[in-house]
Short mmCIF file of C-alpha atoms in Angstrom, two decimals:
data_model
loop_
_atom_site.label_atom_id
_atom_site.label_comp_id
_atom_site.label_asym_id
_atom_site.label_seq_id
_atom_site.Cartn_x
_atom_site.Cartn_y
_atom_site.Cartn_z
CA GLU K 1 12.03 11.19 -0.24
CA LEU K 2 12.56 7.14 -0.63
CA ASP K 3 12.74 4.94 -3.48
CA VAL K 4 10.82 1.97 -2.09
CA ALA K 5 12.87 -0.39 -4.44
CA ASP K 6 16.03 0.61 -3.00
CA VAL K 7 16.08 -2.09 0.07
CA GLY K 8 19.41 -0.96 1.19
CA SER K 9 18.67 2.92 1.96
CA PHE K 10 16.27 1.99 4.51
CA ILE K 11 17.95 2.01 7.31
CA GLY K 12 19.24 5.35 6.69
CA PHE K 13 15.94 6.42 5.53
CA ARG K 14 14.73 5.28 9.23
CA GLU K 15 17.78 7.27 10.48
CA ALA K 16 16.66 10.27 9.10
CA VAL K 17 12.58 9.55 10.17
CA ILE K 18 14.29 9.36 14.16
CA GLU K 19 15.94 12.69 13.02
CA ALA K 20 12.99 14.04 11.82
CA LEU K 21 10.25 12.82 14.49
CA GLN K 22 12.74 14.34 17.29
CA GLY K 23 13.64 17.39 15.71
CA ASN K 24 10.44 18.79 14.33
CA TRP K 25 7.42 16.90 16.81
CA GLY K 26 9.68 15.70 20.20
CA VAL K 27 8.63 12.21 19.61
CA SER K 28 10.40 9.26 19.51
CA GLY K 29 8.13 6.67 17.55
CA LEU K 30 5.40 6.41 15.01
CA ALA K 31 1.72 5.86 15.23
CA GLY K 32 1.26 4.99 12.11
CA LEU K 33 2.69 3.22 8.93
CA VAL K 34 1.31 4.09 5.52
CA LYS K 35 2.62 2.35 2.25
CA ASN K 36 1.70 3.76 -0.97
CA ALA K 37 4.26 3.80 -3.45
CA GLY K 38 3.67 2.15 -6.88
CA HIS K 39 3.95 2.42 -10.71
CA GLY K 40 1.45 0.39 -12.81
CA LEU K 41 2.24 -1.52 -15.91
CA PHE K 42 -0.10 -2.50 -18.96
CA ASN K 43 1.51 -5.14 -20.29
CA PRO K 44 0.03 -8.76 -21.38
CA LEU K 45 1.85 -11.90 -20.06
CA GLU K 46 3.70 -12.85 -22.82
CA SER K 47 5.27 -9.64 -23.17
CA VAL K 48 6.20 -8.56 -19.03
CA SER K 49 10.31 -8.55 -19.68
CA GLU K 50 12.00 -9.93 -16.31
CA HIS K 51 13.08 -6.39 -15.68
CA GLN K 52 9.57 -5.14 -15.23
CA PHE K 53 8.37 -7.87 -13.51
CA ASP K 54 11.51 -7.40 -11.02
CA ALA K 55 10.75 -4.11 -10.75
CA LEU K 56 7.11 -4.44 -9.80
CA LEU K 57 7.77 -7.03 -7.26
CA SER K 58 10.68 -4.44 -5.71
CA VAL K 59 7.95 -1.82 -5.10
CA HIS K 60 4.97 -3.64 -4.30
CA LEU K 61 5.98 -6.46 -2.29
CA LYS K 62 9.81 -6.63 -1.51
CA GLY K 63 10.12 -3.19 -0.48
CA PRO K 64 6.70 -2.75 1.83
CA PHE K 65 8.13 -5.99 3.64
CA PHE K 66 11.61 -4.81 4.13
CA LEU K 67 10.59 -1.13 4.89
CA THR K 68 7.97 -2.20 7.49
CA GLN K 69 10.95 -4.29 8.67
CA ALA K 70 13.36 -1.80 8.86
CA LEU K 71 10.89 0.59 10.44
CA LEU K 72 9.08 -1.82 13.34
CA PRO K 73 11.56 -0.69 16.19
CA LEU K 74 9.99 2.81 15.61
CA LEU K 75 6.14 1.78 15.79
CA GLU K 76 4.47 2.43 18.74
CA ALA K 77 1.71 0.06 20.87
CA ASN K 78 -1.63 0.87 19.02
CA ALA K 79 0.09 1.72 15.78
CA CYS K 80 -1.22 0.89 12.65
CA ILE K 81 0.14 -0.21 9.32
CA VAL K 82 -2.19 0.45 6.13
CA ASN K 83 -0.70 -1.13 3.04
CA LEU K 84 -2.51 0.07 -0.40
CA THR K 85 -3.02 -3.01 -2.81
CA SER K 86 -5.58 -3.23 -5.60
CA ALA K 87 -9.16 -4.11 -6.91
CA THR K 88 -7.18 -5.81 -9.20
CA THR K 89 -6.21 -8.67 -7.01
CA ARG K 90 -10.17 -9.35 -6.96
CA VAL K 91 -11.26 -8.89 -10.90
CA ALA K 92 -8.70 -10.04 -13.34
CA THR K 93 -7.81 -7.57 -15.94
CA ALA K 94 -5.87 -8.43 -18.94
CA GLY K 95 -2.53 -6.76 -18.86
CA VAL K 96 -1.89 -6.34 -15.29
CA ALA K 97 -0.91 -9.95 -13.80
CA PRO K 98 2.21 -8.76 -12.37
CA TYR K 99 0.69 -5.78 -10.84
CA ALA K 100 -2.03 -7.70 -9.26
CA SER K 101 0.35 -10.55 -8.08
CA PHE K 102 2.41 -8.42 -6.02
CA LYS K 103 -0.53 -6.65 -4.26
CA GLY K 104 -2.50 -9.91 -3.93
CA GLY K 105 0.76 -10.91 -1.91
CA LEU K 106 0.83 -7.81 -0.08
CA GLU K 107 -2.78 -8.14 1.33
CA VAL K 108 -1.52 -11.85 2.54
CA LEU K 109 1.57 -10.01 4.25
CA THR K 110 -0.40 -7.88 5.45
CA ARG K 111 -2.77 -10.37 7.53
CA TYR K 112 0.58 -11.79 8.80
CA MET K 113 1.90 -8.37 10.05
CA ALA K 114 -1.27 -8.24 11.96
CA LYS K 115 -0.82 -11.83 13.66
CA GLU K 116 2.99 -11.16 14.38
CA PHE K 117 2.77 -7.71 15.45
CA GLY K 118 -0.39 -8.37 17.44
CA GLU K 119 1.07 -9.09 20.61
CA ARG K 120 2.83 -5.44 20.60
CA ARG K 121 -0.46 -4.21 19.59
CA ILE K 122 0.33 -2.88 16.24
CA ARG K 123 -2.81 -3.65 13.68
CA ALA K 124 -2.26 -4.25 9.85
CA ASN K 125 -4.67 -3.62 7.32
CA SER K 126 -4.72 -3.48 3.57
CA VAL K 127 -6.76 -0.81 1.75
CA SER K 128 -7.65 -1.58 -2.04
CA PRO K 129 -8.79 0.99 -4.05
CA GLY K 130 -10.73 0.39 -7.36
CA ALA K 131 -10.83 2.71 -10.22
CA ILE K 132 -9.16 6.41 -8.48
CA ARG K 133 -8.72 9.24 -9.91
CA THR K 134 -4.56 9.76 -10.16
CA GLU K 135 -1.64 9.67 -12.24
CA LEU K 136 -0.76 5.57 -12.09
CA GLY K 137 -0.43 4.20 -15.15
CA GLY K 138 -0.93 7.71 -16.88
CA GLY K 139 -3.95 8.63 -15.39
CA LEU K 140 -7.60 8.81 -16.78
CA ASN K 141 -8.78 10.04 -20.38
CA GLU K 142 -12.46 10.67 -20.73
CA GLU K 143 -13.25 7.23 -22.67
CA PHE K 144 -11.62 5.02 -20.05
CA GLU K 145 -12.92 7.10 -17.33
CA ALA K 146 -16.61 6.35 -18.67
CA LEU K 147 -15.69 2.92 -19.21
CA LEU K 148 -14.59 2.84 -15.32
CA ALA K 149 -17.71 4.30 -13.74
CA SER K 150 -20.05 1.93 -15.68
CA GLN K 151 -18.56 -0.42 -13.95
CA THR K 152 -19.11 0.76 -10.19
CA ALA K 153 -22.02 0.69 -8.33
CA LEU K 154 -22.09 4.06 -7.64
CA GLY K 155 -21.35 5.21 -11.21
CA ARG K 156 -18.20 7.39 -10.81
CA VAL K 157 -14.41 6.95 -10.51
CA GLY K 158 -13.20 7.64 -7.23
CA GLU K 159 -11.07 10.45 -5.89
CA PRO K 160 -7.72 10.00 -3.58
CA GLU K 161 -10.14 11.67 -0.74
CA ASP K 162 -12.47 8.52 -0.98
CA VAL K 163 -9.48 6.48 -0.18
CA ALA K 164 -7.81 8.93 2.24
CA ARG K 165 -11.12 9.01 4.45
CA VAL K 166 -10.61 5.00 4.90
CA ILE K 167 -7.11 5.51 5.69
CA GLY K 168 -7.76 8.00 8.31
CA THR K 169 -10.31 5.79 9.87
CA LEU K 170 -7.68 3.01 10.41
CA LEU K 171 -5.05 5.06 11.49
CA SER K 172 -7.60 6.70 13.95
CA ALA K 173 -9.28 5.79 17.37
CA GLU K 174 -12.60 4.47 15.58
CA GLY K 175 -10.10 2.05 13.76
CA ALA K 176 -8.65 0.40 17.02
CA TRP K 177 -10.61 -3.05 16.18
CA ILE K 178 -9.64 -3.33 12.76
CA SER K 179 -6.72 -5.61 12.19
CA ALA K 180 -5.98 -8.38 9.80
CA GLN K 181 -8.80 -6.96 7.00
CA ASN K 182 -8.58 -5.98 3.64
CA ILE K 183 -10.91 -2.82 2.95
CA GLU K 184 -12.11 -2.29 -0.33
CA VAL K 185 -12.63 0.91 -1.67
CA ALA K 186 -14.15 0.81 -5.33
CA GLY K 187 -17.46 2.68 -5.02
#
């Protein structure tokens, strides 16, 4: 377990990862790093508190930045970093400005990771899910799900497996020539 907002815990987390890698699998490095921690906030700009803003920043941008830094020594050549962002970076939806802004920052950070880590043959990509059936933001009720489904070309909301398949491809040999990309998974 890791609280991505607690940057001070990352070195201890890295040590626990090293111990688990060696103890459970007899390896010392990571072939992939997927960052999917998050929480949502539906609140108009004028009523977002500084505490809410800072909490979103810590989990969606600051945490992924420093977690990557802490785990970078463990990443093997040909490893892949996948950062989960959001379709809200492309489609403005009232009430999610801070969340979307930090996810947009993570998309930019991903391109810089790809550039800076490319010499080590470490790839970095972001995956940008659209409406997916998860518990983020309290989940979907029937009315909200119908509204979201009506806005997709495929006429449904996504399932976690839809996103997982894309992440799996990026982490596999099939994704070996994909880097510095944002891949939207939004139906």
